[in-house]
Coordinates of C-alpha atoms in Angstrom, one line a residue:
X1 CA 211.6 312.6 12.7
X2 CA 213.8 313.5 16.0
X3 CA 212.7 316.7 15.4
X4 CA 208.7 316.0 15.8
X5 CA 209.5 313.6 18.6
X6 CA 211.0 316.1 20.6
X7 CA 208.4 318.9 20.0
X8 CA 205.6 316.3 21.2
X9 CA 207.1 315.8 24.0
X10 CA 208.1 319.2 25.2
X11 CA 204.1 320.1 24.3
X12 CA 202.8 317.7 26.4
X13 CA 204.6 318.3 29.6
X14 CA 203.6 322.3 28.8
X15 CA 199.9 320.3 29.2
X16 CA 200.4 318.1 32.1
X17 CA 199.7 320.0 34.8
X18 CA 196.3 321.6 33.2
X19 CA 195.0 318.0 33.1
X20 CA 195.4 317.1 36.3
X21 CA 193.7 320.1 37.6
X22 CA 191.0 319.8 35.1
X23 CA 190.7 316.0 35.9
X24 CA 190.5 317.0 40.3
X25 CA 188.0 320.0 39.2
X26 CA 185.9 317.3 37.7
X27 CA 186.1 314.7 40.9
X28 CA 185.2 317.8 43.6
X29 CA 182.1 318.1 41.6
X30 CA 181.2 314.8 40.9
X31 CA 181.7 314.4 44.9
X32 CA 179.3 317.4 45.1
X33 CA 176.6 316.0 43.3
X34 CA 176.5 312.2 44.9
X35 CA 176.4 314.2 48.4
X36 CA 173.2 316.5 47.2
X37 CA 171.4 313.5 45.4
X38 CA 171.7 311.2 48.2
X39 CA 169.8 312.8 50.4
X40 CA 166.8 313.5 47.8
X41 CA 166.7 309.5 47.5
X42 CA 166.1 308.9 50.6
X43 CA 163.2 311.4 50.8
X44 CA 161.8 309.9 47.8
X45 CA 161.9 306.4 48.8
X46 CA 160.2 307.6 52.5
X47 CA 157.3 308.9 50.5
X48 CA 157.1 305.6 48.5
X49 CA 156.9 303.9 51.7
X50 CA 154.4 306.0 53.3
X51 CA 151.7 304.6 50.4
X52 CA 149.7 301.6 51.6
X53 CA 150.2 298.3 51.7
X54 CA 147.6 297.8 49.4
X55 CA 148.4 300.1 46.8
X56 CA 152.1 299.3 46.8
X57 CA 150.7 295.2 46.3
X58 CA 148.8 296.3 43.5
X59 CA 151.0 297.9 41.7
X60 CA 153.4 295.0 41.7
X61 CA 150.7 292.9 40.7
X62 CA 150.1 295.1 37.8
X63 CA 153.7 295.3 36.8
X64 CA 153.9 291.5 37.0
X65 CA 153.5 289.2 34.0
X66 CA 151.3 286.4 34.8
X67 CA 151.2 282.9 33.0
X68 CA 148.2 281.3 33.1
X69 CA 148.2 276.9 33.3
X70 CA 145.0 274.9 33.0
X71 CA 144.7 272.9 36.2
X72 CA 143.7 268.9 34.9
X73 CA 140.2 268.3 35.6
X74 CA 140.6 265.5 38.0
X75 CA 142.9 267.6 40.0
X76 CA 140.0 269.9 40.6
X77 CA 137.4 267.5 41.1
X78 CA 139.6 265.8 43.9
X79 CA 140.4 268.9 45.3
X80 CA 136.5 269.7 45.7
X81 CA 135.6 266.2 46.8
X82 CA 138.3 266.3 49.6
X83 CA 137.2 269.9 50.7
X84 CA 133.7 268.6 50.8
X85 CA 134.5 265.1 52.6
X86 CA 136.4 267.8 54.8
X87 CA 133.5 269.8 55.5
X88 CA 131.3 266.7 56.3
X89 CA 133.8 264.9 59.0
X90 CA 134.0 268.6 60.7
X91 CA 130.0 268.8 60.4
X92 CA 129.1 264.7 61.8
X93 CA 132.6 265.5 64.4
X94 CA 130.6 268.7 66.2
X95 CA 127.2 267.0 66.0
X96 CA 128.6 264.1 67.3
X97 CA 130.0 266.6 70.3
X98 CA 127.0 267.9 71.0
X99 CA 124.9 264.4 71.1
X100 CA 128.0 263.4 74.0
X101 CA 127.5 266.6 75.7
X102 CA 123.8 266.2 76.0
X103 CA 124.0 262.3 77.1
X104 CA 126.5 263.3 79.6
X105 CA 123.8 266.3 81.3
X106 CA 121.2 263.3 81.2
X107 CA 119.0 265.5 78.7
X108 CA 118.5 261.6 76.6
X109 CA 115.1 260.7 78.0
X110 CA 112.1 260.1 76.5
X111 CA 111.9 263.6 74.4
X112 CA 115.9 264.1 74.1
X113 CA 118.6 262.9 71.6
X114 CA 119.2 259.1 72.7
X115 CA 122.7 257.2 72.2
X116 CA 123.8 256.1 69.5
X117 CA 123.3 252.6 68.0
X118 CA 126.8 250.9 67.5
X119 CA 127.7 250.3 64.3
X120 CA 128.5 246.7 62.9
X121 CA 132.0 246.9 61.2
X122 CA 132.1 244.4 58.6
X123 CA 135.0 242.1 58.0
X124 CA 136.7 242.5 54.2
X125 CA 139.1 243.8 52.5
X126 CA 141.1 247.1 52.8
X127 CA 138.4 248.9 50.4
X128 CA 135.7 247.6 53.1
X129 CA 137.4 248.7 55.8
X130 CA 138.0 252.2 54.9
X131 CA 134.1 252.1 53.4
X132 CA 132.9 251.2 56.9
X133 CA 134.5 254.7 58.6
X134 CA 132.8 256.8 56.0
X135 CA 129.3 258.8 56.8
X136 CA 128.0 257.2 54.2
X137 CA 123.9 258.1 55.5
X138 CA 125.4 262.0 55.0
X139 CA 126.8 261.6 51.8
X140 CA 123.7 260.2 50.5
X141 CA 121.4 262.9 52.2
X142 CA 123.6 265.4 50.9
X143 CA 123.6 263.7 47.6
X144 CA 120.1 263.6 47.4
X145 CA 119.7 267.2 48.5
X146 CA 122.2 267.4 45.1
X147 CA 119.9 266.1 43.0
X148 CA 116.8 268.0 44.0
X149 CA 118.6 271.6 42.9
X150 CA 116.9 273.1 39.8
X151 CA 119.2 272.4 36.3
X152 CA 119.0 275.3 34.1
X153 CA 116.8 275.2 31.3
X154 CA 119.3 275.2 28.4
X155 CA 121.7 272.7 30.2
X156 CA 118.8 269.8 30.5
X157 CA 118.9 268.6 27.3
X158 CA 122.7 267.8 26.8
X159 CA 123.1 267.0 30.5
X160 CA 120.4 263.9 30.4
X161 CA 121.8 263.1 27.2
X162 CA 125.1 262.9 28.5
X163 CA 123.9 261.1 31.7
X164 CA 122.4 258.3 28.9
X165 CA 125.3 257.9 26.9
X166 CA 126.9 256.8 30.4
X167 CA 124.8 254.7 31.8
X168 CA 122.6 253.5 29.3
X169 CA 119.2 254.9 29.0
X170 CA 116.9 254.0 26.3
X171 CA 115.7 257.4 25.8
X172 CA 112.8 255.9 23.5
X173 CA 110.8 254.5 26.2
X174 CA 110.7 257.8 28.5
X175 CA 107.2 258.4 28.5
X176 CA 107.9 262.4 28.3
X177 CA 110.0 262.8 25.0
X178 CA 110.7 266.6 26.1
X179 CA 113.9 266.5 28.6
X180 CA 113.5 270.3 29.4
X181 CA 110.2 269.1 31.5
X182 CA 112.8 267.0 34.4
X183 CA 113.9 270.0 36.3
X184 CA 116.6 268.3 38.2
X185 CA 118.2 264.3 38.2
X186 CA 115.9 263.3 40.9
X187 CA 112.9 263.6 38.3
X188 CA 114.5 262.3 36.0
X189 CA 115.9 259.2 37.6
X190 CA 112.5 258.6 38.5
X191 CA 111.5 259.1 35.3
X192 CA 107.7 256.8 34.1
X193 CA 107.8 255.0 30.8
X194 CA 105.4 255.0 27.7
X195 CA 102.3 253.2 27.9
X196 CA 102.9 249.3 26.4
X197 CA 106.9 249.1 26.7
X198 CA 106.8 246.9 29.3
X199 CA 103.9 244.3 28.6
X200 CA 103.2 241.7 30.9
X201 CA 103.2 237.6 30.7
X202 CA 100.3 236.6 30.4
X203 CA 100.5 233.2 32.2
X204 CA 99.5 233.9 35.6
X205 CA 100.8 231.3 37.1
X206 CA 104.0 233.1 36.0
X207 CA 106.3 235.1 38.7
X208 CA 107.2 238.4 36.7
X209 CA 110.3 240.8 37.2
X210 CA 109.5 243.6 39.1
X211 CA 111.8 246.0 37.6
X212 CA 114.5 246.1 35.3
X213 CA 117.7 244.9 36.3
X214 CA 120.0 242.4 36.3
X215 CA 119.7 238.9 37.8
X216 CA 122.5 238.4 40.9
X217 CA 121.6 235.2 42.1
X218 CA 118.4 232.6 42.7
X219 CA 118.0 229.5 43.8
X220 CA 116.7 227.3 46.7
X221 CA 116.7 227.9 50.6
X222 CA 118.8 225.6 52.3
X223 CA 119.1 225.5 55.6
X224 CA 117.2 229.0 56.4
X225 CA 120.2 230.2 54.4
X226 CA 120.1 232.6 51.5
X227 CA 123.3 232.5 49.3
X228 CA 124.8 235.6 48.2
X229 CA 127.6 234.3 46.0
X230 CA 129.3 231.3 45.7
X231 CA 130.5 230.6 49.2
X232 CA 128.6 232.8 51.3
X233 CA 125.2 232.6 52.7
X234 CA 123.2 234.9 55.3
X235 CA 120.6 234.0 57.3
X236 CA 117.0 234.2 56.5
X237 CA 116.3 235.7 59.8
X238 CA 118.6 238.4 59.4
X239 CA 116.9 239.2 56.1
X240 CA 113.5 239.4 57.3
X241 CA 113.7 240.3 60.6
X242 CA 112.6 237.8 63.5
X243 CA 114.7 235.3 65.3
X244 CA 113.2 232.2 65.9
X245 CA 115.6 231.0 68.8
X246 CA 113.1 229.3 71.4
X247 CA 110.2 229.7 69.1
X248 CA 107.4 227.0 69.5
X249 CA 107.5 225.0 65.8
X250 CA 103.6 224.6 66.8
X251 CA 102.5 228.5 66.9
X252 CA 100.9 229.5 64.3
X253 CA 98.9 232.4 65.2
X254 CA 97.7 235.2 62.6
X255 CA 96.9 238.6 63.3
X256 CA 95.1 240.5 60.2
X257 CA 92.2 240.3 58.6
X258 CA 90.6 243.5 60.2
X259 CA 90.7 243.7 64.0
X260 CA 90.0 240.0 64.6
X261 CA 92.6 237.4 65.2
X262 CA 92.4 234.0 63.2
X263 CA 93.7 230.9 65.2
X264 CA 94.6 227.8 63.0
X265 CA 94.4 225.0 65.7
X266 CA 93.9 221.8 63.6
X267 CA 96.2 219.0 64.6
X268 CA 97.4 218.4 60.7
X269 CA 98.0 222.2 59.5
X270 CA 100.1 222.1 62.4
X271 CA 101.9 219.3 61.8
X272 CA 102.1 220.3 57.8
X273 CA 104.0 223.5 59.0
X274 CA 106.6 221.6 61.6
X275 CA 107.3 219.4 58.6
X276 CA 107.8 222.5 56.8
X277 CA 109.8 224.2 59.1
X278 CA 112.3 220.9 59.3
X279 CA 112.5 220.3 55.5
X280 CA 113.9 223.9 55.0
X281 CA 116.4 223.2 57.9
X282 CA 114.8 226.4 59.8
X283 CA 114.0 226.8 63.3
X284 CA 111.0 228.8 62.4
X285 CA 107.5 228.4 61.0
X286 CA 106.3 231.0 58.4
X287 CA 103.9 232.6 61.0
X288 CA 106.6 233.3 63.0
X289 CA 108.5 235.9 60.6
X290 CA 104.8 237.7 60.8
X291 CA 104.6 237.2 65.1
X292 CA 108.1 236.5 65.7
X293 CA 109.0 234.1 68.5
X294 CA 106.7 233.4 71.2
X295 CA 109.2 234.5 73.9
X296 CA 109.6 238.1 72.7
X297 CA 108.6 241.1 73.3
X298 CA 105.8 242.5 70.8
X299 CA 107.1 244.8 69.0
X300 CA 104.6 247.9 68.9
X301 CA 103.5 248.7 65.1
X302 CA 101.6 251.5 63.8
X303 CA 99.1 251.3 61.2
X304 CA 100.6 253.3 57.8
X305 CA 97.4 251.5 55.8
X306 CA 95.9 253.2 52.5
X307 CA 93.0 252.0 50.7
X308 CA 93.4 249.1 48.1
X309 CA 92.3 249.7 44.6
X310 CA 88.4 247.8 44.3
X311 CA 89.9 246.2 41.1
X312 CA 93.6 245.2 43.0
X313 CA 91.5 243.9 45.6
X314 CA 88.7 241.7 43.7
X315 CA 91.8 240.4 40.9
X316 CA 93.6 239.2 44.4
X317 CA 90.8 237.8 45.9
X318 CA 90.3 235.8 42.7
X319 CA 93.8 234.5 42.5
X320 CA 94.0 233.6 46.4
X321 CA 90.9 231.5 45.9
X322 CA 92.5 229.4 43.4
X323 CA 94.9 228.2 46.0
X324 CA 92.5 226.8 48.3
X325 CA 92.8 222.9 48.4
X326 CA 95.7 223.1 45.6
X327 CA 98.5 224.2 48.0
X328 CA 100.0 223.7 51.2
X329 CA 100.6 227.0 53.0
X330 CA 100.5 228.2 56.7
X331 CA 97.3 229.8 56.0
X332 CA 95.1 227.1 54.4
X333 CA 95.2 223.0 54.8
X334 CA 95.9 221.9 51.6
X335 CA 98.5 218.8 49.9
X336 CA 101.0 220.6 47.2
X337 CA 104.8 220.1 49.2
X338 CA 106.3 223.7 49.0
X339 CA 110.0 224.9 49.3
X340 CA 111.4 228.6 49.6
X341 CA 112.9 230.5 46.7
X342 CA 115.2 233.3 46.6
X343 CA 115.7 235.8 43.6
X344 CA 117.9 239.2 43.9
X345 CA 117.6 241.5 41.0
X346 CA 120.5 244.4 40.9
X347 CA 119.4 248.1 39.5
X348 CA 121.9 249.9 37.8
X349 CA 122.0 254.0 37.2
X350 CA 120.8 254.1 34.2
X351 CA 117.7 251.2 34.8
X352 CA 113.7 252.1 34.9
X353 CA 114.0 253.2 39.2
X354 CA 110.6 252.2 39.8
X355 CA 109.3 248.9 41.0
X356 CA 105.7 247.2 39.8
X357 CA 104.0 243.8 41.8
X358 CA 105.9 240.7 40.5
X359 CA 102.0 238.8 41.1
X360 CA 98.6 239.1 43.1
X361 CA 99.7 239.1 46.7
X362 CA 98.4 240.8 49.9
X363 CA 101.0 243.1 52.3
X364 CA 100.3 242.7 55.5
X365 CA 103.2 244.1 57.3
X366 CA 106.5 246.5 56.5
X367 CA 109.5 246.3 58.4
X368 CA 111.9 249.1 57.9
X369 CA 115.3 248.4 58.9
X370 CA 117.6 251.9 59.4
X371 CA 120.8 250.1 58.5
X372 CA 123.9 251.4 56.8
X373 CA 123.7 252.6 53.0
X374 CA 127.0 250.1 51.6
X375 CA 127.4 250.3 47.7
X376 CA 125.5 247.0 46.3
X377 CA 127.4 246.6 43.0
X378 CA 128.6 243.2 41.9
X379 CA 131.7 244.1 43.0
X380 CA 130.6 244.9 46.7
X381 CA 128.1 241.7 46.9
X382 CA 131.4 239.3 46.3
X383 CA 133.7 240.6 48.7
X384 CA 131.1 242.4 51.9
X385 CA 129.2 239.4 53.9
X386 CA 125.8 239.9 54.7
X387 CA 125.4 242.9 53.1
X388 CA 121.6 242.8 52.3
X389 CA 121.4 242.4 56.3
X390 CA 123.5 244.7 56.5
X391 CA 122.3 248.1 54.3
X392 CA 118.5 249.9 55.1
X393 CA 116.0 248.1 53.6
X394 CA 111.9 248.0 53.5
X395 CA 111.0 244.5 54.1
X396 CA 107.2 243.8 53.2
X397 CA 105.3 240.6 54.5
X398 CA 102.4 238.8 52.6
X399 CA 101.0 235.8 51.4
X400 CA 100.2 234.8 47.4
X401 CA 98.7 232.0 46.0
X402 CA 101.3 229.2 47.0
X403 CA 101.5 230.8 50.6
X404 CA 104.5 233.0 52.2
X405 CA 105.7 236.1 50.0
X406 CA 108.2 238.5 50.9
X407 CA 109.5 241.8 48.7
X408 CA 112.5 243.6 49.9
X409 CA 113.8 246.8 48.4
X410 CA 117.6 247.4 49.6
X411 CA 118.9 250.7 49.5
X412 CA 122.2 251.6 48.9
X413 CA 124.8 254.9 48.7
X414 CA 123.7 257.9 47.2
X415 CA 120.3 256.5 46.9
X416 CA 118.2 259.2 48.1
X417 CA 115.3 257.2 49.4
X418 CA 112.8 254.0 49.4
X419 CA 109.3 255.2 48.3
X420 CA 106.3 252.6 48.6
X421 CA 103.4 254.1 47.4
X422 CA 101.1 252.9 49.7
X423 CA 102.8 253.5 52.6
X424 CA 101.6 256.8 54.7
X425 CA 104.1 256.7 57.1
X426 CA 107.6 255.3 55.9
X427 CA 110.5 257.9 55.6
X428 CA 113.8 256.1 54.7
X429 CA 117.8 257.1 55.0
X430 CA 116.2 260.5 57.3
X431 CA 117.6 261.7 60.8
X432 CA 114.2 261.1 61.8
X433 CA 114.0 257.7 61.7
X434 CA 117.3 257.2 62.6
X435 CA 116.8 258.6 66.1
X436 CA 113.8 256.5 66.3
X437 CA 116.1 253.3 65.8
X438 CA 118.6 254.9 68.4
X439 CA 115.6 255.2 70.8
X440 CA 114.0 251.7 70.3
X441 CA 117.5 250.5 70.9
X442 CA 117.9 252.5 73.9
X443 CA 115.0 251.3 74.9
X444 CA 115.6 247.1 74.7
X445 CA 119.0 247.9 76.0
X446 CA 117.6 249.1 79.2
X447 CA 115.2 245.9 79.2
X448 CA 118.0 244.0 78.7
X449 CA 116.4 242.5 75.4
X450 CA 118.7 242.5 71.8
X451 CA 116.8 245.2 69.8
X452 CA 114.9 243.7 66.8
X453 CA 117.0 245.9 64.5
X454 CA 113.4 247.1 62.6
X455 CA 109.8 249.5 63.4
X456 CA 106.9 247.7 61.9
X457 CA 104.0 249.0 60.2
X458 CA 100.6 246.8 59.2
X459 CA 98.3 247.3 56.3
X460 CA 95.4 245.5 57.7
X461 CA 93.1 248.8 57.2
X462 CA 93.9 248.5 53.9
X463 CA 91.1 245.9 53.5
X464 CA 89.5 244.2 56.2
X465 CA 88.8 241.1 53.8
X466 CA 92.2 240.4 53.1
X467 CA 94.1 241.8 56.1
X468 CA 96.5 243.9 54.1
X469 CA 97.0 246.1 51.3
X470 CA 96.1 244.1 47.7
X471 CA 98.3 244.5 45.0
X472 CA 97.8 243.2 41.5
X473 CA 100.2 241.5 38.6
X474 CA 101.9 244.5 37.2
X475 CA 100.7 247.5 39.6
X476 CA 103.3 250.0 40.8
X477 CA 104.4 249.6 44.2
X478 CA 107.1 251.9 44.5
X479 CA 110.3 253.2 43.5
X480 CA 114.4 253.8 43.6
X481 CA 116.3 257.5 43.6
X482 CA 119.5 256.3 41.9
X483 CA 119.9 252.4 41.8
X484 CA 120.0 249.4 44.1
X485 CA 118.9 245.8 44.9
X486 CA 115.6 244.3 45.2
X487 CA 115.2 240.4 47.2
X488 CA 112.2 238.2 46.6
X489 CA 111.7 235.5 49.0
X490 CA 108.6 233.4 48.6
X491 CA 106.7 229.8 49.0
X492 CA 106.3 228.1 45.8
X493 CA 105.2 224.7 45.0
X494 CA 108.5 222.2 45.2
X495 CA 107.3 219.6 42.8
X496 CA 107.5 215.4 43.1
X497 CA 111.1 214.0 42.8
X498 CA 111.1 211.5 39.7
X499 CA 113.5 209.1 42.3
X500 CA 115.5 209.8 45.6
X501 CA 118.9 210.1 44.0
X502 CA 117.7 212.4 41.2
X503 CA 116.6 215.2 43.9
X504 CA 114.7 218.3 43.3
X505 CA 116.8 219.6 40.6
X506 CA 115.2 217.1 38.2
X507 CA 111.5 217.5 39.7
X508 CA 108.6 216.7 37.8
X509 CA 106.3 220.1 38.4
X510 CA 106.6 222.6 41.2
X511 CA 108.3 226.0 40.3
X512 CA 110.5 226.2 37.5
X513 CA 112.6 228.9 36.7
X514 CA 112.9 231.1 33.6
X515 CA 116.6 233.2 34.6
X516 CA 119.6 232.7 34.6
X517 CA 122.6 234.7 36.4
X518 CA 123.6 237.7 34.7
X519 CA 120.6 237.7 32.9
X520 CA 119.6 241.5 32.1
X521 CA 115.5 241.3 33.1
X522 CA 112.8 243.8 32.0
X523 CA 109.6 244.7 34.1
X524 CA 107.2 242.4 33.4
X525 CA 109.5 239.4 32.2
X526 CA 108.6 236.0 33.6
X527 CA 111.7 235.0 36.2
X528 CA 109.9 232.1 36.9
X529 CA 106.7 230.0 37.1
X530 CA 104.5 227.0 38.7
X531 CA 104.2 224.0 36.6
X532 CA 100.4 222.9 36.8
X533 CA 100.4 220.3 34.8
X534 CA 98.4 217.1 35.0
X535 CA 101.2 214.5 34.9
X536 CA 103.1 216.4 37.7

């Protein structure tokens, strides 16, 4: 074993020194080749860089691995609704620039773009308040315009369906059974129902629902007061439009029936309507929400009449005549005490839109108030006073049987417009008649008068024997795009009080109503009727 261990060591220092010169051969070339390749990188990576931007992006892209995550559907549909708010606030912001910029180079006149009417900003809540700083007349335009676009054909069927199941509908009473005929929502919210759905009372002494809906509140007016919930009450003035402050009690001038003018001068019809006047706590006769206060400027009207119906008009005639000598009103001398009632009637989305003639009246005027365009849900009506004097509204003025009758359809967000059927010249929730309000308000302000808030029409062409447009029990008046509220304020018979301490609640006769609140109502439903009987 010494032996081997010496011959391995003798043989491997014979070998060292051909390893180390093997092992420095191999380093000089190794050297070599790093310096010749470096130099090669460099041009290759210059001629990578020398590609365009664009190709050298899409390549990455193309090498890159991409996971795709669905994005939560309300995510995206706040995402569009803020871009959209966005858009609108930029769009009302540079309109609004250029409506400063022309009142500041005097361009406002008589045929330019006049200031702005100040907006009321309602006390309320936080909800309110934020509410009240949206373009809420924008939205609704733009919502309207939304409604109008075409639906394709295939998507009509399951999209009305759906809308249905939402909200509601009673697809059994559309009178069109085929959805694919509605090209857009706006048709169909408007949509007619079949023939006998809807059949009317048959007592016509009987006040019947003029749409379908849902019954907010009735009652009494006390005190020239309507009450919109429990607790809080707006004025019947700022309803219907007049304000009676320094109007005679006395006055009781009428202008209709044609082109003539019919003074009522008898001492007792004038004392009947004082005594009116003070038992509804009002400062205001009835004639005076048709003239408005003596002291005021006349308020210049246009005539927007259509001609009645021969068979509206004769049924109307009829029915008025059976209230000479049975009634009191400001328009006949006759005994019956009457009182002021009050009914509001709430359409939702997915109710009949369009509104019938809750009896035989006669419209003699419209006032159309360009106000703001609040919500009216439930909701909204609780905690926003004076919102029905608040929102745009079509305010029509007549007479019925038992004397005053008013029918005010109230508009609300997203509902595109107000349509009255006989009506040739109302456009409603339009920049058109908004800058007419802006000008009329102009206009008083340089006057120094409080601008009425309203433009009135007349319907005394209509018919020149009943001064107004005649519209019978049951007859379509008009209609809704979307939902909102409808306010009936009329004269009605009050009844005889069985004692003093029993009061009116407990009346024997007089107007009795049929509803109660929250009551869903259908078109055509009695809400309420006069008790004619003998004993009463």
């Amino acid at each position: 074993m010494t032996y081997n261990a010496g011959r391995l060591a003798r043989a491997t220092s014979l070998r060292a020194p051909h390893l180390v010169g093997l092992l420095q051969q191999q380093t000089r070339c190794s050297a070599r080749r790093f310096a010749t390749s470096t130099p090669r990188r460099i041009k290759d990576e210059g001629t990578k860089n020398q590609e365009p931007f664009r190709s050298r992006l899409l390549a990455a892209l193309s090498r890159t691995k991409l996971d795709w995550s669905p994005v939560p559907i309300g995510v995206g549909i706040a995402f569009l609704g803020a871009f959209q708010f966005y858009r609108v606030r930029e769009r009302e912001r540079k309109r609004q620039e250029r409506e400063d910029a022309q009142d500041r180079d005097g361009d406002g006149g008589e045929h330019g773009r006049p200031k702005k009417r100040k907006r009321i900003r309602p006390s309320g809540p936080w909800q309110i308040q934020v509410m009240s700083t949206l373009p809420l007349k924008a939205l609704s335009r733009l919502w309207g315009r939304f409604n109008e676009l075409e639906i394709p054909y295939h998507l009509r069927v399951p999209g009305f369906k759906l809308y249905s199941w939402i909200f509601g509908v009673n697809l059994s009473e559309v009178s069109e059974p085929d959805l694919h005929t509605y090209p857009n929502l706006a048709s169909f919210f408007y949509r007619t129902l079949k023939p006998g759905v809807r059949p009317l009372d048959t007592n016509h002494t009987a006040l019947l629902s003029p749409a379908d809906g849902r019954v907010l509140q009735f009652g009494m007016i006390e005190h020239g007061e309507v009450e919109q919930v429990k607790g809080m009450t707006y004025s019947l003035e700022a309803l219907l439009g007049t304000d009676g402050k320094g109007a005679r009690q006395g006055e009781i001038t009428k202008e209709g029936k044609g082109n003539q003018s019919v003074q009522i001068g008898e001492e007792d019809i004038l004392k009947a309507d004082e005594e009116f006047a003070n038992m509804n706590g009002i400062s205001y006769t009835l004639p005076n929400l048709f003239s408005g206060p003596k002291n005021q400027v006349k308020i210049p009207s246009v005539d927007a009449s259509t001609t009645s119906k021969p068979a509206s008009e004769s049924e109307v005639r009829a029915d008025l005549a059976l209230g000479d000598g049975r009634s009191r009103s400001w328009f006949s001398n006759t005994k019956t005490p009457t009182t002021l009632f009050y009914i509001v009637i709430y359409l939702a989305p997915g109710d009949y839109h369009r509104f019938h003639s809750p009896t035989s009246w006669v419209v003699e005027k419209r006032r159309h108030f360009a106000g703001e365009l609040y919500s009216v849900s439930p909701y909204l009506q609780r905690t926003l006073p004076g919102l029905f004097t608040l929102n745009e509204r079509v305010v029509l003025l007549g007479r019925w049987r038992w004397g005053f009758f008013s029918f005010t359809p109230v508009g609300a967000t997203n509902v595109g417009s107000i349509k009255i059927n006989f009506d040739a010249e109302l456009r409603t929730n339009s920049l058109t008649t908004d800058t007419a309000a802006d000008r009329a308000a102009e206009q008083a302000s340089e006057r120094g008068e409080p601008y009425s808030g309203y433009a009135e029409a007349t319907y005394s062409e209509a018919s020149r024997v009943l001064g107004g447009h005649a519209l019978r029990r049951g007859e379509e008046m008009g209609g809704f795009q979307l939902g909102s509220s409808i306010v009936m304020v009329f004269e009605a018979p009050s009844g005889k009080r069985r004692s003093f301490d029993e009061g009116w609640e407990e009346a024997k006769g007089g107007w009795r109503w049929r509803v109660e609140k929250g009551q869903q109502v259908k078109y055509g439903e009695t809400i309420g009727w006069v008790d004619e009987s003998p004993d009463s």
